[in-house]
Amino acid sequence: MITTHAEGVLRPTAGALRLIEARTTNPCSADVTPYVQAVAAHCPYLAPSVERGLTGWTVYEAAGDEDDIEAEVFHAGVQAAEWVRPLAGRRHGALVCENIVLLGADYGVMKWPHWALKNLYGPMGLMFGKFRAGEEHTDRYGRDVPSPPVPFMPVRGAVRPRDPRFLAATPTLAAALANAVDDGRDVFADVPPEWKDVKRWAHQLLLKQ
């Protein structure tokens, strides 16, 4: 379940994600350093981001049922997005990346939070991803990309000339990202903040694609 406090910021109430490590640029509870070093060969933004301390990691462990975990994964994504938003427009803003590690979580619990977050924050110029541990894929040159050692969900500022093509299957979202302007609006102004309502809204958006 998700509720709001007086300022309207979402907060978790179910306790389905246990915080293992608060935001850090050098996580020790989930050793991703070898993975990050290997992936840097495929992403020109990653090494400069790490060098400037602009790649952050927050580590959680799943400890609840699927509905509650989904709700808190969504909440964690909102927190990460709101951290990135004011930084994305600054110098080196394109290098800012926040990563949510979800130890012990089934890959499926990221599906709907990820989709909802993309639609809420895509028009603000943010890009979300999701990776499962051991996932295999290739880059645009056909090279094998190292497999993640843990499931995680990254959020970063969009690279407008490149990122919309990753959303070819969802043209409405691709267009929103390509023309994004972050005017500082409350992304929940027209969306009820309870996760069950957000998920229903996300379902309806998917049907319209």
mmCIF file with all atom_site columns, C-alpha atoms in Angstrom:
data_model
loop_
_atom_site.group_PDB
_atom_site.id
_atom_site.type_symbol
_atom_site.label_atom_id
_atom_site.label_alt_id
_atom_site.label_comp_id
_atom_site.label_asym_id
_atom_site.label_entity_id
_atom_site.label_seq_id
_atom_site.pdbx_PDB_ins_code
_atom_site.Cartn_x
_atom_site.Cartn_y
_atom_site.Cartn_z
_atom_site.occupancy
_atom_site.B_iso_or_equiv
_atom_site.pdbx_formal_charge
_atom_site.auth_seq_id
_atom_site.auth_comp_id
_atom_site.auth_asym_id
_atom_site.auth_atom_id
_atom_site.pdbx_PDB_model_num
ATOM 1   C CA . MET A 1 1   ? 0.000  0.000   0.000   1.00 0.00 ? 1   MET A CA 1
ATOM 2   C CA . ILE A 1 2   ? 1.130  3.571   -0.726  1.00 0.00 ? 2   ILE A CA 1
ATOM 3   C CA . THR A 1 3   ? 0.022  6.652   1.171   1.00 0.00 ? 3   THR A CA 1
ATOM 4   C CA . THR A 1 4   ? 1.016  10.304  1.064   1.00 0.00 ? 4   THR A CA 1
ATOM 5   C CA . HIS A 1 5   ? 2.183  12.657  3.760   1.00 0.00 ? 5   HIS A CA 1
ATOM 6   C CA . ALA A 1 6   ? 1.332  16.339  4.034   1.00 0.00 ? 6   ALA A CA 1
ATOM 7   C CA . GLU A 1 7   ? 3.644  17.390  1.198   1.00 0.00 ? 7   GLU A CA 1
ATOM 8   C CA . GLY A 1 8   ? 2.138  14.783  -1.139  1.00 0.00 ? 8   GLY A CA 1
ATOM 9   C CA . VAL A 1 9   ? 5.288  12.670  -1.389  1.00 0.00 ? 9   VAL A CA 1
ATOM 10  C CA . LEU A 1 10  ? 4.692  8.934   -1.577  1.00 0.00 ? 10  LEU A CA 1
ATOM 11  C CA . ARG A 1 11  ? 5.939  6.685   1.204   1.00 0.00 ? 11  ARG A CA 1
ATOM 12  C CA . PRO A 1 12  ? 5.712  2.906   1.723   1.00 0.00 ? 12  PRO A CA 1
ATOM 13  C CA . THR A 1 13  ? 3.426  1.391   4.355   1.00 0.00 ? 13  THR A CA 1
ATOM 14  C CA . ALA A 1 14  ? 3.615  -2.353  3.686   1.00 0.00 ? 14  ALA A CA 1
ATOM 15  C CA . GLY A 1 15  ? 7.222  -3.020  4.735   1.00 0.00 ? 15  GLY A CA 1
ATOM 16  C CA . ALA A 1 16  ? 7.628  -5.444  1.840   1.00 0.00 ? 16  ALA A CA 1
ATOM 17  C CA . LEU A 1 17  ? 11.107 -4.148  0.947   1.00 0.00 ? 17  LEU A CA 1
ATOM 18  C CA . ARG A 1 18  ? 13.778 -4.150  3.620   1.00 0.00 ? 18  ARG A CA 1
ATOM 19  C CA . LEU A 1 19  ? 16.447 -1.492  3.179   1.00 0.00 ? 19  LEU A CA 1
ATOM 20  C CA . ILE A 1 20  ? 19.832 -3.231  3.125   1.00 0.00 ? 20  ILE A CA 1
ATOM 21  C CA . GLU A 1 21  ? 21.946 -0.277  2.116   1.00 0.00 ? 21  GLU A CA 1
ATOM 22  C CA . ALA A 1 22  ? 20.954 3.367   1.807   1.00 0.00 ? 22  ALA A CA 1
ATOM 23  C CA . ARG A 1 23  ? 22.030 5.280   -1.271  1.00 0.00 ? 23  ARG A CA 1
ATOM 24  C CA . THR A 1 24  ? 25.740 5.017   -1.915  1.00 0.00 ? 24  THR A CA 1
ATOM 25  C CA . THR A 1 25  ? 28.056 5.400   -4.898  1.00 0.00 ? 25  THR A CA 1
ATOM 26  C CA . ASN A 1 26  ? 30.092 2.365   -3.851  1.00 0.00 ? 26  ASN A CA 1
ATOM 27  C CA . PRO A 1 27  ? 27.759 -0.422  -2.659  1.00 0.00 ? 27  PRO A CA 1
ATOM 28  C CA . CYS A 1 28  ? 29.280 -3.219  -0.603  1.00 0.00 ? 28  CYS A CA 1
ATOM 29  C CA . SER A 1 29  ? 26.201 -5.323  0.123   1.00 0.00 ? 29  SER A CA 1
ATOM 30  C CA . ALA A 1 30  ? 25.655 -5.980  -3.597  1.00 0.00 ? 30  ALA A CA 1
ATOM 31  C CA . ASP A 1 31  ? 29.035 -6.184  -5.283  1.00 0.00 ? 31  ASP A CA 1
ATOM 32  C CA . VAL A 1 32  ? 28.328 -4.626  -8.663  1.00 0.00 ? 32  VAL A CA 1
ATOM 33  C CA . THR A 1 33  ? 31.759 -3.088  -9.233  1.00 0.00 ? 33  THR A CA 1
ATOM 34  C CA . PRO A 1 34  ? 33.033 -5.774  -11.674 1.00 0.00 ? 34  PRO A CA 1
ATOM 35  C CA . TYR A 1 35  ? 29.728 -5.597  -13.550 1.00 0.00 ? 35  TYR A CA 1
ATOM 36  C CA . VAL A 1 36  ? 29.834 -1.796  -13.798 1.00 0.00 ? 36  VAL A CA 1
ATOM 37  C CA . GLN A 1 37  ? 33.423 -1.890  -15.032 1.00 0.00 ? 37  GLN A CA 1
ATOM 38  C CA . ALA A 1 38  ? 32.524 -4.436  -17.707 1.00 0.00 ? 38  ALA A CA 1
ATOM 39  C CA . VAL A 1 39  ? 29.385 -2.594  -18.854 1.00 0.00 ? 39  VAL A CA 1
ATOM 40  C CA . ALA A 1 40  ? 31.339 0.658   -19.215 1.00 0.00 ? 40  ALA A CA 1
ATOM 41  C CA . ALA A 1 41  ? 32.756 -0.715  -22.457 1.00 0.00 ? 41  ALA A CA 1
ATOM 42  C CA . HIS A 1 42  ? 29.225 -0.636  -23.897 1.00 0.00 ? 42  HIS A CA 1
ATOM 43  C CA . CYS A 1 43  ? 28.004 2.668   -22.434 1.00 0.00 ? 43  CYS A CA 1
ATOM 44  C CA . PRO A 1 44  ? 29.982 5.895   -22.988 1.00 0.00 ? 44  PRO A CA 1
ATOM 45  C CA . TYR A 1 45  ? 28.182 7.608   -20.090 1.00 0.00 ? 45  TYR A CA 1
ATOM 46  C CA . LEU A 1 46  ? 28.875 5.071   -17.356 1.00 0.00 ? 46  LEU A CA 1
ATOM 47  C CA . ALA A 1 47  ? 32.587 5.543   -16.636 1.00 0.00 ? 47  ALA A CA 1
ATOM 48  C CA . PRO A 1 48  ? 32.361 9.377   -16.483 1.00 0.00 ? 48  PRO A CA 1
ATOM 49  C CA . SER A 1 49  ? 29.279 9.047   -14.278 1.00 0.00 ? 49  SER A CA 1
ATOM 50  C CA . VAL A 1 50  ? 31.051 6.752   -11.831 1.00 0.00 ? 50  VAL A CA 1
ATOM 51  C CA . GLU A 1 51  ? 34.163 8.939   -11.808 1.00 0.00 ? 51  GLU A CA 1
ATOM 52  C CA . ARG A 1 52  ? 32.067 11.967  -10.847 1.00 0.00 ? 52  ARG A CA 1
ATOM 53  C CA . GLY A 1 53  ? 30.093 10.072  -8.206  1.00 0.00 ? 53  GLY A CA 1
ATOM 54  C CA . LEU A 1 54  ? 26.873 10.438  -10.176 1.00 0.00 ? 54  LEU A CA 1
ATOM 55  C CA . THR A 1 55  ? 25.902 6.756   -10.245 1.00 0.00 ? 55  THR A CA 1
ATOM 56  C CA . GLY A 1 56  ? 24.031 5.855   -7.063  1.00 0.00 ? 56  GLY A CA 1
ATOM 57  C CA . TRP A 1 57  ? 22.833 2.519   -5.703  1.00 0.00 ? 57  TRP A CA 1
ATOM 58  C CA . THR A 1 58  ? 20.185 1.740   -3.094  1.00 0.00 ? 58  THR A CA 1
ATOM 59  C CA . VAL A 1 59  ? 19.881 -1.894  -2.044  1.00 0.00 ? 59  VAL A CA 1
ATOM 60  C CA . TYR A 1 60  ? 16.655 -3.543  -0.870  1.00 0.00 ? 60  TYR A CA 1
ATOM 61  C CA . GLU A 1 61  ? 15.637 -7.098  -0.046  1.00 0.00 ? 61  GLU A CA 1
ATOM 62  C CA . ALA A 1 62  ? 12.149 -8.340  -0.862  1.00 0.00 ? 62  ALA A CA 1
ATOM 63  C CA . ALA A 1 63  ? 10.240 -9.536  2.206   1.00 0.00 ? 63  ALA A CA 1
ATOM 64  C CA . GLY A 1 64  ? 6.527  -9.699  1.499   1.00 0.00 ? 64  GLY A CA 1
ATOM 65  C CA . ASP A 1 65  ? 3.835  -10.784 -0.936  1.00 0.00 ? 65  ASP A CA 1
ATOM 66  C CA . GLU A 1 66  ? 3.877  -9.779  -4.576  1.00 0.00 ? 66  GLU A CA 1
ATOM 67  C CA . ASP A 1 67  ? 1.310  -6.967  -4.381  1.00 0.00 ? 67  ASP A CA 1
ATOM 68  C CA . ASP A 1 68  ? 3.081  -5.282  -1.482  1.00 0.00 ? 68  ASP A CA 1
ATOM 69  C CA . ILE A 1 69  ? 6.503  -5.685  -3.104  1.00 0.00 ? 69  ILE A CA 1
ATOM 70  C CA . GLU A 1 70  ? 5.169  -4.131  -6.318  1.00 0.00 ? 70  GLU A CA 1
ATOM 71  C CA . ALA A 1 71  ? 3.869  -1.153  -4.365  1.00 0.00 ? 71  ALA A CA 1
ATOM 72  C CA . GLU A 1 72  ? 7.175  -0.533  -2.666  1.00 0.00 ? 72  GLU A CA 1
ATOM 73  C CA . VAL A 1 73  ? 9.217  -1.087  -5.820  1.00 0.00 ? 73  VAL A CA 1
ATOM 74  C CA . PHE A 1 74  ? 7.074  1.649   -7.325  1.00 0.00 ? 74  PHE A CA 1
ATOM 75  C CA . HIS A 1 75  ? 7.680  3.867   -4.316  1.00 0.00 ? 75  HIS A CA 1
ATOM 76  C CA . ALA A 1 76  ? 11.435 3.292   -4.522  1.00 0.00 ? 76  ALA A CA 1
ATOM 77  C CA . GLY A 1 77  ? 11.279 4.255   -8.199  1.00 0.00 ? 77  GLY A CA 1
ATOM 78  C CA . VAL A 1 78  ? 9.466  7.487   -7.357  1.00 0.00 ? 78  VAL A CA 1
ATOM 79  C CA . GLN A 1 79  ? 12.134 8.345   -4.793  1.00 0.00 ? 79  GLN A CA 1
ATOM 80  C CA . ALA A 1 80  ? 14.887 7.712   -7.327  1.00 0.00 ? 80  ALA A CA 1
ATOM 81  C CA . ALA A 1 81  ? 13.125 9.726   -10.024 1.00 0.00 ? 81  ALA A CA 1
ATOM 82  C CA . GLU A 1 82  ? 12.586 12.696  -7.749  1.00 0.00 ? 82  GLU A CA 1
ATOM 83  C CA . TRP A 1 83  ? 16.282 12.557  -6.839  1.00 0.00 ? 83  TRP A CA 1
ATOM 84  C CA . VAL A 1 84  ? 17.284 12.605  -10.519 1.00 0.00 ? 84  VAL A CA 1
ATOM 85  C CA . ARG A 1 85  ? 14.840 15.279  -11.737 1.00 0.00 ? 85  ARG A CA 1
ATOM 86  C CA . PRO A 1 86  ? 16.553 18.406  -10.322 1.00 0.00 ? 86  PRO A CA 1
ATOM 87  C CA . LEU A 1 87  ? 19.992 17.079  -11.257 1.00 0.00 ? 87  LEU A CA 1
ATOM 88  C CA . ALA A 1 88  ? 19.200 16.134  -14.842 1.00 0.00 ? 88  ALA A CA 1
ATOM 89  C CA . GLY A 1 89  ? 19.133 19.756  -16.016 1.00 0.00 ? 89  GLY A CA 1
ATOM 90  C CA . ARG A 1 90  ? 22.447 20.680  -14.429 1.00 0.00 ? 90  ARG A CA 1
ATOM 91  C CA . ARG A 1 91  ? 25.970 20.399  -15.747 1.00 0.00 ? 91  ARG A CA 1
ATOM 92  C CA . HIS A 1 92  ? 26.778 16.695  -16.229 1.00 0.00 ? 92  HIS A CA 1
ATOM 93  C CA . GLY A 1 93  ? 23.079 15.953  -15.721 1.00 0.00 ? 93  GLY A CA 1
ATOM 94  C CA . ALA A 1 94  ? 23.195 13.389  -18.524 1.00 0.00 ? 94  ALA A CA 1
ATOM 95  C CA . LEU A 1 95  ? 25.531 11.325  -16.326 1.00 0.00 ? 95  LEU A CA 1
ATOM 96  C CA . VAL A 1 96  ? 23.184 11.062  -13.332 1.00 0.00 ? 96  VAL A CA 1
ATOM 97  C CA . CYS A 1 97  ? 21.879 7.537   -12.776 1.00 0.00 ? 97  CYS A CA 1
ATOM 98  C CA . GLU A 1 98  ? 20.131 6.010   -9.754  1.00 0.00 ? 98  GLU A CA 1
ATOM 99  C CA . ASN A 1 99  ? 19.871 2.238   -9.410  1.00 0.00 ? 99  ASN A CA 1
ATOM 100 C CA . ILE A 1 100 ? 17.435 0.282   -7.233  1.00 0.00 ? 100 ILE A CA 1
ATOM 101 C CA . VAL A 1 101 ? 18.743 -3.188  -6.357  1.00 0.00 ? 101 VAL A CA 1
ATOM 102 C CA . LEU A 1 102 ? 16.033 -5.700  -5.427  1.00 0.00 ? 102 LEU A CA 1
ATOM 103 C CA . LEU A 1 103 ? 17.624 -8.709  -3.765  1.00 0.00 ? 103 LEU A CA 1
ATOM 104 C CA . GLY A 1 104 ? 15.396 -11.761 -3.572  1.00 0.00 ? 104 GLY A CA 1
ATOM 105 C CA . ALA A 1 105 ? 12.702 -10.181 -5.738  1.00 0.00 ? 105 ALA A CA 1
ATOM 106 C CA . ASP A 1 106 ? 11.068 -12.019 -8.612  1.00 0.00 ? 106 ASP A CA 1
ATOM 107 C CA . TYR A 1 107 ? 11.620 -10.231 -11.920 1.00 0.00 ? 107 TYR A CA 1
ATOM 108 C CA . GLY A 1 108 ? 7.848  -9.966  -12.375 1.00 0.00 ? 108 GLY A CA 1
ATOM 109 C CA . VAL A 1 109 ? 7.433  -7.500  -9.503  1.00 0.00 ? 109 VAL A CA 1
ATOM 110 C CA . MET A 1 110 ? 9.233  -4.877  -11.590 1.00 0.00 ? 110 MET A CA 1
ATOM 111 C CA . LYS A 1 111 ? 6.882  -5.160  -14.585 1.00 0.00 ? 111 LYS A CA 1
ATOM 112 C CA . TRP A 1 112 ? 4.009  -2.880  -13.577 1.00 0.00 ? 112 TRP A CA 1
ATOM 113 C CA . PRO A 1 113 ? 6.019  -0.437  -11.425 1.00 0.00 ? 113 PRO A CA 1
ATOM 114 C CA . HIS A 1 114 ? 8.450  -0.043  -14.317 1.00 0.00 ? 114 HIS A CA 1
ATOM 115 C CA . TRP A 1 115 ? 5.665  0.603   -16.831 1.00 0.00 ? 115 TRP A CA 1
ATOM 116 C CA . ALA A 1 116 ? 3.902  3.075   -14.568 1.00 0.00 ? 116 ALA A CA 1
ATOM 117 C CA . LEU A 1 117 ? 7.117  4.946   -13.779 1.00 0.00 ? 117 LEU A CA 1
ATOM 118 C CA . LYS A 1 118 ? 8.047  5.201   -17.461 1.00 0.00 ? 118 LYS A CA 1
ATOM 119 C CA . ASN A 1 119 ? 4.705  6.813   -18.219 1.00 0.00 ? 119 ASN A CA 1
ATOM 120 C CA . LEU A 1 120 ? 4.748  9.156   -15.233 1.00 0.00 ? 120 LEU A CA 1
ATOM 121 C CA . TYR A 1 121 ? 8.307  10.375  -15.733 1.00 0.00 ? 121 TYR A CA 1
ATOM 122 C CA . GLY A 1 122 ? 8.923  9.876   -19.474 1.00 0.00 ? 122 GLY A CA 1
ATOM 123 C CA . PRO A 1 123 ? 7.214  13.223  -20.209 1.00 0.00 ? 123 PRO A CA 1
ATOM 124 C CA . MET A 1 124 ? 9.627  14.726  -17.656 1.00 0.00 ? 124 MET A CA 1
ATOM 125 C CA . GLY A 1 125 ? 12.598 13.386  -19.633 1.00 0.00 ? 125 GLY A CA 1
ATOM 126 C CA . LEU A 1 126 ? 13.505 10.411  -17.442 1.00 0.00 ? 126 LEU A CA 1
ATOM 127 C CA . MET A 1 127 ? 14.260 6.896   -18.635 1.00 0.00 ? 127 MET A CA 1
ATOM 128 C CA . PHE A 1 128 ? 13.676 3.741   -16.574 1.00 0.00 ? 128 PHE A CA 1
ATOM 129 C CA . GLY A 1 129 ? 15.103 0.284   -17.162 1.00 0.00 ? 129 GLY A CA 1
ATOM 130 C CA . LYS A 1 130 ? 14.795 -3.116  -15.520 1.00 0.00 ? 130 LYS A CA 1
ATOM 131 C CA . PHE A 1 131 ? 17.254 -6.002  -15.449 1.00 0.00 ? 131 PHE A CA 1
ATOM 132 C CA . ARG A 1 132 ? 17.095 -9.453  -13.925 1.00 0.00 ? 132 ARG A CA 1
ATOM 133 C CA . ALA A 1 133 ? 20.105 -11.270 -12.526 1.00 0.00 ? 133 ALA A CA 1
ATOM 134 C CA . GLY A 1 134 ? 21.810 -13.305 -15.234 1.00 0.00 ? 134 GLY A CA 1
ATOM 135 C CA . GLU A 1 135 ? 19.915 -11.594 -18.059 1.00 0.00 ? 135 GLU A CA 1
ATOM 136 C CA . GLU A 1 136 ? 21.619 -11.941 -21.447 1.00 0.00 ? 136 GLU A CA 1
ATOM 137 C CA . HIS A 1 137 ? 21.382 -9.331  -24.173 1.00 0.00 ? 137 HIS A CA 1
ATOM 138 C CA . THR A 1 138 ? 23.466 -7.560  -26.794 1.00 0.00 ? 138 THR A CA 1
ATOM 139 C CA . ASP A 1 139 ? 24.244 -3.925  -27.525 1.00 0.00 ? 139 ASP A CA 1
ATOM 140 C CA . ARG A 1 140 ? 23.422 -2.110  -30.748 1.00 0.00 ? 140 ARG A CA 1
ATOM 141 C CA . TYR A 1 141 ? 26.597 -3.462  -32.323 1.00 0.00 ? 141 TYR A CA 1
ATOM 142 C CA . GLY A 1 142 ? 25.635 -7.057  -31.561 1.00 0.00 ? 142 GLY A CA 1
ATOM 143 C CA . ARG A 1 143 ? 28.199 -7.462  -28.785 1.00 0.00 ? 143 ARG A CA 1
ATOM 144 C CA . ASP A 1 144 ? 27.282 -9.475  -25.692 1.00 0.00 ? 144 ASP A CA 1
ATOM 145 C CA . VAL A 1 145 ? 26.641 -7.250  -22.679 1.00 0.00 ? 145 VAL A CA 1
ATOM 146 C CA . PRO A 1 146 ? 27.730 -8.618  -19.275 1.00 0.00 ? 146 PRO A CA 1
ATOM 147 C CA . SER A 1 147 ? 24.917 -10.204 -17.275 1.00 0.00 ? 147 SER A CA 1
ATOM 148 C CA . PRO A 1 148 ? 23.794 -8.342  -14.129 1.00 0.00 ? 148 PRO A CA 1
ATOM 149 C CA . PRO A 1 149 ? 24.708 -10.095 -10.876 1.00 0.00 ? 149 PRO A CA 1
ATOM 150 C CA . VAL A 1 150 ? 21.542 -8.784  -9.170  1.00 0.00 ? 150 VAL A CA 1
ATOM 151 C CA . PRO A 1 151 ? 18.080 -7.634  -10.294 1.00 0.00 ? 151 PRO A CA 1
ATOM 152 C CA . PHE A 1 152 ? 17.911 -3.862  -10.471 1.00 0.00 ? 152 PHE A CA 1
ATOM 153 C CA . MET A 1 153 ? 15.986 -0.939  -11.896 1.00 0.00 ? 153 MET A CA 1
ATOM 154 C CA . PRO A 1 154 ? 17.911 2.137   -13.118 1.00 0.00 ? 154 PRO A CA 1
ATOM 155 C CA . VAL A 1 155 ? 16.562 5.644   -13.673 1.00 0.00 ? 155 VAL A CA 1
ATOM 156 C CA . ARG A 1 156 ? 18.418 8.401   -15.524 1.00 0.00 ? 156 ARG A CA 1
ATOM 157 C CA . GLY A 1 157 ? 17.910 11.434  -17.692 1.00 0.00 ? 157 GLY A CA 1
ATOM 158 C CA . ALA A 1 158 ? 16.939 10.494  -21.236 1.00 0.00 ? 158 ALA A CA 1
ATOM 159 C CA . VAL A 1 159 ? 19.303 10.897  -24.173 1.00 0.00 ? 159 VAL A CA 1
ATOM 160 C CA . ARG A 1 160 ? 16.755 12.371  -26.578 1.00 0.00 ? 160 ARG A CA 1
ATOM 161 C CA . PRO A 1 161 ? 18.361 11.422  -29.939 1.00 0.00 ? 161 PRO A CA 1
ATOM 162 C CA . ARG A 1 162 ? 18.828 7.792   -28.840 1.00 0.00 ? 162 ARG A CA 1
ATOM 163 C CA . ASP A 1 163 ? 16.392 6.632   -26.188 1.00 0.00 ? 163 ASP A CA 1
ATOM 164 C CA . PRO A 1 164 ? 13.026 6.977   -28.011 1.00 0.00 ? 164 PRO A CA 1
ATOM 165 C CA . ARG A 1 165 ? 14.056 4.194   -30.376 1.00 0.00 ? 165 ARG A CA 1
ATOM 166 C CA . PHE A 1 166 ? 14.189 1.799   -27.416 1.00 0.00 ? 166 PHE A CA 1
ATOM 167 C CA . LEU A 1 167 ? 10.457 2.487   -27.023 1.00 0.00 ? 167 LEU A CA 1
ATOM 168 C CA . ALA A 1 168 ? 9.426  1.581   -30.573 1.00 0.00 ? 168 ALA A CA 1
ATOM 169 C CA . ALA A 1 169 ? 6.821  -0.875  -29.258 1.00 0.00 ? 169 ALA A CA 1
ATOM 170 C CA . THR A 1 170 ? 5.109  1.953   -27.346 1.00 0.00 ? 170 THR A CA 1
ATOM 171 C CA . PRO A 1 171 ? 5.007  4.884   -29.790 1.00 0.00 ? 171 PRO A CA 1
ATOM 172 C CA . THR A 1 172 ? 2.962  7.176   -27.540 1.00 0.00 ? 172 THR A CA 1
ATOM 173 C CA . LEU A 1 173 ? 5.541  6.875   -24.793 1.00 0.00 ? 173 LEU A CA 1
ATOM 174 C CA . ALA A 1 174 ? 8.384  7.245   -27.292 1.00 0.00 ? 174 ALA A CA 1
ATOM 175 C CA . ALA A 1 175 ? 6.869  10.512  -28.556 1.00 0.00 ? 175 ALA A CA 1
ATOM 176 C CA . ALA A 1 176 ? 6.387  11.785  -24.997 1.00 0.00 ? 176 ALA A CA 1
ATOM 177 C CA . LEU A 1 177 ? 10.034 11.078  -24.199 1.00 0.00 ? 177 LEU A CA 1
ATOM 178 C CA . ALA A 1 178 ? 11.291 12.662  -27.415 1.00 0.00 ? 178 ALA A CA 1
ATOM 179 C CA . ASN A 1 179 ? 9.369  15.882  -26.646 1.00 0.00 ? 179 ASN A CA 1
ATOM 180 C CA . ALA A 1 180 ? 9.816  15.838  -22.871 1.00 0.00 ? 180 ALA A CA 1
ATOM 181 C CA . VAL A 1 181 ? 10.018 19.027  -20.853 1.00 0.00 ? 181 VAL A CA 1
ATOM 182 C CA . ASP A 1 182 ? 10.339 18.939  -17.080 1.00 0.00 ? 182 ASP A CA 1
ATOM 183 C CA . ASP A 1 183 ? 8.383  21.963  -15.934 1.00 0.00 ? 183 ASP A CA 1
ATOM 184 C CA . GLY A 1 184 ? 8.522  20.873  -12.306 1.00 0.00 ? 184 GLY A CA 1
ATOM 185 C CA . ARG A 1 185 ? 4.952  19.581  -12.258 1.00 0.00 ? 185 ARG A CA 1
ATOM 186 C CA . ASP A 1 186 ? 3.632  17.084  -9.715  1.00 0.00 ? 186 ASP A CA 1
ATOM 187 C CA . VAL A 1 187 ? 3.383  13.887  -11.741 1.00 0.00 ? 187 VAL A CA 1
ATOM 188 C CA . PHE A 1 188 ? 0.578  12.716  -9.441  1.00 0.00 ? 188 PHE A CA 1
ATOM 189 C CA . ALA A 1 189 ? -1.618 15.740  -10.035 1.00 0.00 ? 189 ALA A CA 1
ATOM 190 C CA . ASP A 1 190 ? -3.960 13.669  -12.235 1.00 0.00 ? 190 ASP A CA 1
ATOM 191 C CA . VAL A 1 191 ? -3.176 10.168  -10.965 1.00 0.00 ? 191 VAL A CA 1
ATOM 192 C CA . PRO A 1 192 ? -4.408 8.849   -7.581  1.00 0.00 ? 192 PRO A CA 1
ATOM 193 C CA . PRO A 1 193 ? -1.344 7.990   -5.464  1.00 0.00 ? 193 PRO A CA 1
ATOM 194 C CA . GLU A 1 194 ? -2.548 4.621   -4.147  1.00 0.00 ? 194 GLU A CA 1
ATOM 195 C CA . TRP A 1 195 ? -0.661 1.807   -5.897  1.00 0.00 ? 195 TRP A CA 1
ATOM 196 C CA . LYS A 1 196 ? -3.853 -0.076  -6.818  1.00 0.00 ? 196 LYS A CA 1
ATOM 197 C CA . ASP A 1 197 ? -5.053 3.046   -8.641  1.00 0.00 ? 197 ASP A CA 1
ATOM 198 C CA . VAL A 1 198 ? -1.681 3.685   -10.267 1.00 0.00 ? 198 VAL A CA 1
ATOM 199 C CA . LYS A 1 199 ? -1.576 0.076   -11.491 1.00 0.00 ? 199 LYS A CA 1
ATOM 200 C CA . ARG A 1 200 ? -5.112 0.363   -12.923 1.00 0.00 ? 200 ARG A CA 1
ATOM 201 C CA . TRP A 1 201 ? -4.063 3.561   -14.699 1.00 0.00 ? 201 TRP A CA 1
ATOM 202 C CA . ALA A 1 202 ? -0.967 1.801   -16.050 1.00 0.00 ? 202 ALA A CA 1
ATOM 203 C CA . HIS A 1 203 ? -3.102 -1.063  -17.381 1.00 0.00 ? 203 HIS A CA 1
ATOM 204 C CA . GLN A 1 204 ? -5.307 1.392   -19.246 1.00 0.00 ? 204 GLN A CA 1
ATOM 205 C CA . LEU A 1 205 ? -2.291 3.110   -20.792 1.00 0.00 ? 205 LEU A CA 1
ATOM 206 C CA . LEU A 1 206 ? -0.927 -0.177  -22.063 1.00 0.00 ? 206 LEU A CA 1
ATOM 207 C CA . LEU A 1 207 ? -4.238 -0.966  -23.753 1.00 0.00 ? 207 LEU A CA 1
ATOM 208 C CA . LYS A 1 208 ? -4.038 2.347   -25.627 1.00 0.00 ? 208 LYS A CA 1
ATOM 209 C CA . GLN A 1 209 ? -0.566 1.720   -27.076 1.00 0.00 ? 209 GLN A CA 1
#
